[in-house]
Short mmCIF file of C-alpha atoms and ligand atoms in Angstrom, two decimals:
data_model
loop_
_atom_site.label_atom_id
_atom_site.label_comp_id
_atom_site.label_asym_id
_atom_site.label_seq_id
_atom_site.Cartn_x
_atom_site.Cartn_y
_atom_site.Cartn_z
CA UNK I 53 14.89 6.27 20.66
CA UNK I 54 18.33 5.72 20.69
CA UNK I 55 18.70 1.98 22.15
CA UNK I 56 17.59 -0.01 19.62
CA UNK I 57 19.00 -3.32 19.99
CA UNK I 58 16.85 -5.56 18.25
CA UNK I 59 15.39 -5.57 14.80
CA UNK I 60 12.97 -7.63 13.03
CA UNK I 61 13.28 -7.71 9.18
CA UNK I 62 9.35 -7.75 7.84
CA UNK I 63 9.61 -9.73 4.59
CA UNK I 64 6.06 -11.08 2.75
CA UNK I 65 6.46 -13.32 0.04
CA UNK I 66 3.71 -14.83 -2.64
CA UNK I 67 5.45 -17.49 -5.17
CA UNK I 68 8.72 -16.56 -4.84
CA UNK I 69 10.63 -19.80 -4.66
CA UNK I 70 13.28 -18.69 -7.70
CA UNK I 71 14.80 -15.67 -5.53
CA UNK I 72 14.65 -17.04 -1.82
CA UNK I 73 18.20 -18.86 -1.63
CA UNK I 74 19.55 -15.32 -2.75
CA UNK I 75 17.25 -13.58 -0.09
CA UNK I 76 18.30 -15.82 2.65
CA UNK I 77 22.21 -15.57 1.87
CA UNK I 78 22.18 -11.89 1.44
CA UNK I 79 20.10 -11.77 5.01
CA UNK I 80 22.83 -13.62 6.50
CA UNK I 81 25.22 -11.38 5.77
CA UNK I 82 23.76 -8.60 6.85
CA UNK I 83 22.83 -10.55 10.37
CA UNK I 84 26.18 -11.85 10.55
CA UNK I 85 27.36 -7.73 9.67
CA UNK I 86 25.20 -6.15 12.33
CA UNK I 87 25.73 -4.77 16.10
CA UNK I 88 22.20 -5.57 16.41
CA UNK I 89 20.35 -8.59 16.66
CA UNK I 90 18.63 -8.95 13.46
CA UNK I 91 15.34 -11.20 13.36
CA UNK I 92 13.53 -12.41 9.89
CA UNK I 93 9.97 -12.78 10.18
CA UNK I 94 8.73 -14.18 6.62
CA UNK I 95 5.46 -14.45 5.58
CA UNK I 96 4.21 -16.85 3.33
CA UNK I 97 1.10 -15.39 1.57
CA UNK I 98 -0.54 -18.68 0.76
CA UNK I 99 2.09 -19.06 -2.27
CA UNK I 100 0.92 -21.35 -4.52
CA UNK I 101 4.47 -22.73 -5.89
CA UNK I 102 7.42 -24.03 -3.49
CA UNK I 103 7.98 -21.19 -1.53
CA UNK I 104 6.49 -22.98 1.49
CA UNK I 105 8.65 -25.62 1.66
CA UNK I 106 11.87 -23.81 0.54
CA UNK I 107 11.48 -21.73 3.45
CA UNK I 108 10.75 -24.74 5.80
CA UNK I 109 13.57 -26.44 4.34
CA UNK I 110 16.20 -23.29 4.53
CA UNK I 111 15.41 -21.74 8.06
CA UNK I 112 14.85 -24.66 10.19
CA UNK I 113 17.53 -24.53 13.29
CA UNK I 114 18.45 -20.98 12.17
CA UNK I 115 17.04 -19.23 15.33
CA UNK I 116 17.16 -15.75 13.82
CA UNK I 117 14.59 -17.00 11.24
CA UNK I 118 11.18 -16.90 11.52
CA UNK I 119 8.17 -17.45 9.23
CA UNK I 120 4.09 -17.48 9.26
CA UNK I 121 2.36 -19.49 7.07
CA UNK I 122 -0.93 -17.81 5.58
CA UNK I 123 -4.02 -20.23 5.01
CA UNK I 124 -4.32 -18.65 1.43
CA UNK I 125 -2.91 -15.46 -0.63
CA UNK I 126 -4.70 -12.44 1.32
CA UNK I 127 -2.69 -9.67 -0.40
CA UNK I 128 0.22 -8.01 0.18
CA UNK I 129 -0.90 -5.63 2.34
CA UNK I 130 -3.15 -8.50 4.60
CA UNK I 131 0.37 -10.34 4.91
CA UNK I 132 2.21 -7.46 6.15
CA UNK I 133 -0.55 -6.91 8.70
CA UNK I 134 0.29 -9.86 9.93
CA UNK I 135 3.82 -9.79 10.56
CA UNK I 136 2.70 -6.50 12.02
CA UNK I 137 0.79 -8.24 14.94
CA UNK I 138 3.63 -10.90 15.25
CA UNK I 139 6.23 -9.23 15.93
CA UNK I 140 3.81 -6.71 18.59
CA UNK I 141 4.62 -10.52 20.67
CA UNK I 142 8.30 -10.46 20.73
CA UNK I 143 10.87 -7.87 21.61
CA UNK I 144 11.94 -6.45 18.58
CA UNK I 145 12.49 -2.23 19.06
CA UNK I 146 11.72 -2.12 15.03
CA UNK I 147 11.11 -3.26 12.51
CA UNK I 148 12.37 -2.89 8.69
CA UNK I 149 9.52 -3.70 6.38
CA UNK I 150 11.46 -4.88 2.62
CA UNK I 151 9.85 -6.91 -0.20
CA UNK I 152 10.49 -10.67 -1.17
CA UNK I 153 12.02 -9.85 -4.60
CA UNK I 154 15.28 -7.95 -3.46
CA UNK I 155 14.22 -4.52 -5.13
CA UNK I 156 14.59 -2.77 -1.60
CA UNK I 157 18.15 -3.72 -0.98
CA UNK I 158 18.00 -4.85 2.76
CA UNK I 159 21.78 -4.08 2.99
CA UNK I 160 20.65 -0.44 3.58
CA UNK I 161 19.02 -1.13 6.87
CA UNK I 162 22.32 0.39 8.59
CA UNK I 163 21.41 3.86 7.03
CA UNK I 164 18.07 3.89 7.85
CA UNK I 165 18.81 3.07 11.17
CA UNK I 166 21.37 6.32 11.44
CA UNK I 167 18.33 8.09 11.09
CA UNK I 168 15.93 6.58 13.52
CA UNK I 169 18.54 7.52 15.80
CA UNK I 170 18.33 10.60 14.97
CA UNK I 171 15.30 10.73 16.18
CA UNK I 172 13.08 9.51 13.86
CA UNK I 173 9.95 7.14 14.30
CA UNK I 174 9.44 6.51 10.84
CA UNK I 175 11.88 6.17 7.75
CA UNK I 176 11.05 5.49 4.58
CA UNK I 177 12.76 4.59 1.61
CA UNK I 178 11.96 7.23 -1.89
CA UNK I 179 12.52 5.54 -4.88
CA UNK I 180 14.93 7.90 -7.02
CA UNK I 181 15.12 5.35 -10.04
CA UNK I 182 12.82 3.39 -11.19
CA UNK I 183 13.65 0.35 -13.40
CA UNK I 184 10.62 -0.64 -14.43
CA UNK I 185 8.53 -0.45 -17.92
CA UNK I 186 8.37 2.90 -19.63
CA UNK I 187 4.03 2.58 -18.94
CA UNK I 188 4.76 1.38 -15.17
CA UNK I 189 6.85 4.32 -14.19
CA UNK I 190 4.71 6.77 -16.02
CA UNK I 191 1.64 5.18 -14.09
CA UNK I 192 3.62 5.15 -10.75
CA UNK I 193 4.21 8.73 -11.07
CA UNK I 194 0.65 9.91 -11.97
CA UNK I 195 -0.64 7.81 -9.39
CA UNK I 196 1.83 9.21 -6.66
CA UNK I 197 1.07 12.66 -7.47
CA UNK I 198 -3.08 12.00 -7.24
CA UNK I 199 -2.67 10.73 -4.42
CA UNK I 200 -0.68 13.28 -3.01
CA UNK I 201 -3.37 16.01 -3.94
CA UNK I 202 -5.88 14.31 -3.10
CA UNK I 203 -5.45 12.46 0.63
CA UNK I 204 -6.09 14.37 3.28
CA UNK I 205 -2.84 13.44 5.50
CA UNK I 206 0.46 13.96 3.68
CA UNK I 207 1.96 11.53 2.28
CA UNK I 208 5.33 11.13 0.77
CA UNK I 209 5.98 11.23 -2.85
CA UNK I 210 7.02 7.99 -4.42
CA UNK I 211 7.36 5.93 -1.41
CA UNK I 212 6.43 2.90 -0.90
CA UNK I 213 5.86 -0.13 2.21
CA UNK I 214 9.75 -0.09 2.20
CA UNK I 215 10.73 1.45 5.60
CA UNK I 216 12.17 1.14 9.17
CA UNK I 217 9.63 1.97 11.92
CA UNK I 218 9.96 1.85 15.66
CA UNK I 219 8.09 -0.39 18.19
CA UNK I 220 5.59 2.75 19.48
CA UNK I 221 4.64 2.90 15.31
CA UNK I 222 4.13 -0.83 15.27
CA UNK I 223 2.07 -0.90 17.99
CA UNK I 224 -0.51 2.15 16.96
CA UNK I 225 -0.62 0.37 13.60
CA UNK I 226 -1.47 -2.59 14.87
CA UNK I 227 -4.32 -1.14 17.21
CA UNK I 228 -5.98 0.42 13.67
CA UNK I 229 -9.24 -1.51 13.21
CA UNK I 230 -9.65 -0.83 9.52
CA UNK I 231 -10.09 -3.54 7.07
CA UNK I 232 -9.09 -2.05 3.86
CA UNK I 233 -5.52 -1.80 4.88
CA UNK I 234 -3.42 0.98 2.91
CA UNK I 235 0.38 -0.16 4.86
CA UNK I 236 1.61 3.36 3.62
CA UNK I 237 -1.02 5.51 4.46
CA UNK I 238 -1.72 4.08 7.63
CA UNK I 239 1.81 4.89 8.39
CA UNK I 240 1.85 8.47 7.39
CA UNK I 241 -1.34 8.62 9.52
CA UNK I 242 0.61 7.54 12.46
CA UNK I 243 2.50 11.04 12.52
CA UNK I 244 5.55 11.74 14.81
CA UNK I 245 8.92 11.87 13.08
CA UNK I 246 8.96 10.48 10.22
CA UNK I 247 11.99 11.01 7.26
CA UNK I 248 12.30 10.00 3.98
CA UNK I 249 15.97 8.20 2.32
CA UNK I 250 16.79 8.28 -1.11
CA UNK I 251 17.47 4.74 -2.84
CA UNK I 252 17.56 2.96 -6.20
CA UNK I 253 14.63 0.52 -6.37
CA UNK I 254 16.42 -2.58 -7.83
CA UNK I 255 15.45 -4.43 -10.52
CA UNK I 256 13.57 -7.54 -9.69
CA UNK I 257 15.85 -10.91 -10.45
CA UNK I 258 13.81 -13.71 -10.64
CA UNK I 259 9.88 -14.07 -10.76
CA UNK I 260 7.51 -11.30 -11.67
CA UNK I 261 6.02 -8.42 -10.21
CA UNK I 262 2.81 -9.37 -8.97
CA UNK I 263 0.80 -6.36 -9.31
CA UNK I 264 -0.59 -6.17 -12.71
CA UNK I 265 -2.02 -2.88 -13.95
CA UNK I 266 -4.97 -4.07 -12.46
CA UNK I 267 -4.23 -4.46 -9.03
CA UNK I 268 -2.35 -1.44 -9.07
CA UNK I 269 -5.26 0.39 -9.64
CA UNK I 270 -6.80 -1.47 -7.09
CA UNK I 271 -3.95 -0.18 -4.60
CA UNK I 272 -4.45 3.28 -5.66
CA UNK I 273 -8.08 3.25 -5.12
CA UNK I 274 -7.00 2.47 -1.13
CA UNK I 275 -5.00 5.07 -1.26
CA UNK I 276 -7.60 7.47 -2.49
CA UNK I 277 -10.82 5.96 -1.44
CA UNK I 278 -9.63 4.90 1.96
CA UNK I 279 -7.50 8.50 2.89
CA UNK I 280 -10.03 11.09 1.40
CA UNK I 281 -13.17 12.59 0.92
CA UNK I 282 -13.00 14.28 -1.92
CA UNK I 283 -14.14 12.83 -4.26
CA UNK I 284 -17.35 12.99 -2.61
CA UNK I 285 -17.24 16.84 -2.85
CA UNK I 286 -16.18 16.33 -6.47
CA UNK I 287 -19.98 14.82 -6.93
CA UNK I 288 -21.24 18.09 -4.27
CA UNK I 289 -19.57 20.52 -6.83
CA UNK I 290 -20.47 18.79 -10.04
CA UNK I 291 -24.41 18.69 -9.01
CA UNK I 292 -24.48 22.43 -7.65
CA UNK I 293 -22.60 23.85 -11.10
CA UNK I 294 -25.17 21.55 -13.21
CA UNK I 295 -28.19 22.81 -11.42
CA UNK I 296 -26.77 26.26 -12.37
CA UNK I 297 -26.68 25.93 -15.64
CA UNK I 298 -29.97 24.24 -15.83
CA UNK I 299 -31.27 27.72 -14.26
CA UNK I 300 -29.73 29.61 -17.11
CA UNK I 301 -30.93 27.58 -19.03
CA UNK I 302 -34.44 27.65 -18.15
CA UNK I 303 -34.12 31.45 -17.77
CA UNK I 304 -33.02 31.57 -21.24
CA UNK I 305 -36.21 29.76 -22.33
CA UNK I 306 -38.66 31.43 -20.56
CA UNK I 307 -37.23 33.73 -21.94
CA UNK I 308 -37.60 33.11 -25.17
CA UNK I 309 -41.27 31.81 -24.65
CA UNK I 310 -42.40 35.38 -23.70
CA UNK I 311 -40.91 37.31 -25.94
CA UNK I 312 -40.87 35.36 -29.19
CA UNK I 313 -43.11 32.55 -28.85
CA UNK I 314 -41.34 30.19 -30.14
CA UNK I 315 -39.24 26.95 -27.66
CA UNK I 316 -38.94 23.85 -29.25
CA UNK I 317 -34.98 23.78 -30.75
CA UNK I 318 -32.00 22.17 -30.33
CA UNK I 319 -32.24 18.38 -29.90
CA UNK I 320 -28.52 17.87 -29.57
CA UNK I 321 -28.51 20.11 -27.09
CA UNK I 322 -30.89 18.03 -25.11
CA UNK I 323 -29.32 14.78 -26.31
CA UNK I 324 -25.87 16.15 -25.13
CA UNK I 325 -26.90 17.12 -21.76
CA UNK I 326 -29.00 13.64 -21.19
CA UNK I 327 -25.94 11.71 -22.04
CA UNK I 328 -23.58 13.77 -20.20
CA UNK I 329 -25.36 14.14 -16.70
CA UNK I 330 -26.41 10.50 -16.94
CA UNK I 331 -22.67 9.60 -17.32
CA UNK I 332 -22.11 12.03 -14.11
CA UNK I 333 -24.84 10.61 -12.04
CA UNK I 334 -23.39 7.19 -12.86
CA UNK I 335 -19.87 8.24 -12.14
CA UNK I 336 -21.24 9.37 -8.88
CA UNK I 337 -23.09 6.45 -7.77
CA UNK I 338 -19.57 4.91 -8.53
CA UNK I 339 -18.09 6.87 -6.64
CA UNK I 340 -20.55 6.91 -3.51
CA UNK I 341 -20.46 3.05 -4.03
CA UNK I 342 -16.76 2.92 -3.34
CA UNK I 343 -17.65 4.26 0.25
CA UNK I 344 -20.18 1.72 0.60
CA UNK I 345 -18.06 -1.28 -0.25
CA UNK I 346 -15.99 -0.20 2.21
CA UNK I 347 -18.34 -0.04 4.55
CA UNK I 348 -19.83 -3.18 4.09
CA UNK I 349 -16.70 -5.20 4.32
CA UNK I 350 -15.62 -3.07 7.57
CA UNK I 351 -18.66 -4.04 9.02
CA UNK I 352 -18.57 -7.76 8.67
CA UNK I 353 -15.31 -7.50 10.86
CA UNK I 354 -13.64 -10.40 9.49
CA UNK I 355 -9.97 -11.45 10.52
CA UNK I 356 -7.64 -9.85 8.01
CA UNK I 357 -5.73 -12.94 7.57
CA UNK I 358 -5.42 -16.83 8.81
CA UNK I 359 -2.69 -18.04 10.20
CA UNK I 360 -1.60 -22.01 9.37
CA UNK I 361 1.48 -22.50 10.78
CA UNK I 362 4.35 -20.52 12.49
CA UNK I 363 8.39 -21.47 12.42
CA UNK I 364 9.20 -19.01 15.12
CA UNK I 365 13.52 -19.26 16.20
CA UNK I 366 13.87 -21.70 13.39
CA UNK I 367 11.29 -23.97 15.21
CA UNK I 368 8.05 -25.31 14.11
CA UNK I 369 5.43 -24.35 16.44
CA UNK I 370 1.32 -24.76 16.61
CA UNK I 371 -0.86 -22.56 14.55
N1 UDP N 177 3.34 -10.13 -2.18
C1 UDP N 177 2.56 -10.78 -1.21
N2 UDP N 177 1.26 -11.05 -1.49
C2 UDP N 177 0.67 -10.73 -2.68
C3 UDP N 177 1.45 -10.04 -3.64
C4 UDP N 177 2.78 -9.76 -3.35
O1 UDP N 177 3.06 -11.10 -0.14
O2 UDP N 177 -0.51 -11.03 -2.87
C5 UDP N 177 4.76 -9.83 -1.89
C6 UDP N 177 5.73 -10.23 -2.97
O3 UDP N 177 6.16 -11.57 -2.84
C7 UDP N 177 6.87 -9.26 -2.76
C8 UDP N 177 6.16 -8.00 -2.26
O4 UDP N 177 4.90 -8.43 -1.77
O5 UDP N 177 7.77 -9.70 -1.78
C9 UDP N 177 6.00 -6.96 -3.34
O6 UDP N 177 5.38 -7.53 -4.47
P1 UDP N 177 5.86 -7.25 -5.96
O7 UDP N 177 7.35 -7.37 -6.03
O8 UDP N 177 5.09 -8.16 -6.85
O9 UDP N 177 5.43 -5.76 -6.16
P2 UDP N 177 6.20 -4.59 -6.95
O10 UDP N 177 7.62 -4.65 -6.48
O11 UDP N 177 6.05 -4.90 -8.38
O12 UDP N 177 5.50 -3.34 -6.51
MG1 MG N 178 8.84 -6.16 -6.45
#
């Protein structure tokens, strides 16, 4: 994969209108600083400030700018998948996924590129520093290392969407039918080469972060749910070592039936295991039910995402 000539820059973006001047200048630089030809495909995830219209205003009649317009916010994940399938249309060799905000500096696209030349199909950016909250980072870092244990592909330690992948990665992504779409995952699924560089994670400049503690729990539950089955065994292991102990335990009765008589004793006892293998056969319904819901909205094979309009080369064009 050494002739890689053209390069699409994958850049989703949900109410960002206070950073997007900055975005656009420093992606003219690094256009205007390239041997390749350098593409921006920006998608508008149904923000609900002026993002839309800044980017109308600021790429139309610049032919290396593109942008879809989604018909409401469908995640980040939903609005990468579409720039995913856009850019399967046009003849970009790869494509460099970086966020909206700045915090993956796009200025390092020429060293991720040394590597794809290498060789690689796949390289991903592993975030040395993190300059977020003291709670954020420790979060980030518990959740990374879960995740790691527990998927059943490997997947990088504290890396995120933030990576250069080639057309033959784009394409097998692309043909993935699944709705619950773990960008990250997906892509370690893929396989073939793939190579991890070290960067700073920038702080963000304007705007905030718009995963919550919430939705980042909902983002590691894809990453677990969606890549693994075990906690599914977890609920297998937990039912055969309780039905184990309730043989002792009724040994130990009968036990004591024969030989002294007496069997009636210990109400916390009973109490305690009542409450605790309720809360177990509730955690496992949970559990079983995350399955489910995945099922069920798999099965209902709705489009990830609606696209409202397109600028494509700096020109509007029809849904
Ligand atoms: N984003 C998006 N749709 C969403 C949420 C976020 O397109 O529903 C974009 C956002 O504009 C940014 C990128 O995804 O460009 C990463 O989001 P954010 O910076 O909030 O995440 P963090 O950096 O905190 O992980
Ligand atoms: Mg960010």
């Amino acid at each position: 994969m050494s002739s890689i000539q053209n390069i699409t820059i994958l850049v989703p973006l949900y109410n960002e209108e206070r950073g997007i001047i900055r975005l656009i200048e420093r992606l003219d630089k690094l256009i205007d600083q390239s041997a390749e030809k350098i593409s921006v495909l920006f998608i508008d995830d149904g923000s609900k400030d002026n993002t839309a219209v800044l980017l109308e205003k600021n790429i139309e009649g610049k032919e290396n700018y593109s942008a879809l317009f989604l018909s409401r916010n469908f995640g980040h994940a939903q609005a990468l998948t579409a720039g995913l399938q856009e850019t399967d249309h046009t003849n970009a060799d790869a494509v460099f996924i970086i966020d909206g905000d700045l915090q993956d500096p796009p200025e390092l696209l020429p060293s991720f590129l040394q590597k794809l030349k290498e060789g690689y199909d796949v390289v991903y950016g592993i975030r040395k520093n993190r300059k977020e909250g003291f709670l954020k980072r420790i979060c980030y870092k518990i959740y990374y290392r879960l995740q790691h244990r527990f998927a059943s592909i490997n997947m990088p330690l504290d890396a995120g969407d933030f990576s250069l992948i080639t057309k033959r990665i784009v394409k097998i992504m692309n043909s993935l039918p699944e709705e619950s779409r773990y960008i990250r995952g997906l892509r370690s699924w893929v396989g073939y080469k793939q190579a991890g560089i070290e960067y700073e994670r920038d702080e963000r400049i304007h705007g905030t972060s718009k995963y919550n503690l919430l939705a980042l729990f909902k983002l590691a539950f894809n990453g677990i749910f969606n890549f693994s089955e075990l906690p599914i065994r977890f609920i297998v292991t937990t039912g055969i070592v309780s039905i184990g102990f309730s043989l002792v335990y009724l040994g130990i009765t009968v036990y004591k039936k024969l030989i002294y008589g007496t069997v009636p004793e210990g109400f916390t006892a009973l109490i305690f295991a009542i409450v605790l293998f309720s809360g177990v056969q509730l955690l496992s319904l949970g559990i079983i039910g995350q399955y489910v819901v995945r099922i069920f909205f798999q099965v209902k094979q709705r489009p990830l995402f609606i696209v409202k309009s397109r600028i494509i080369n700096g020109k509007p064009a029809d849904g």
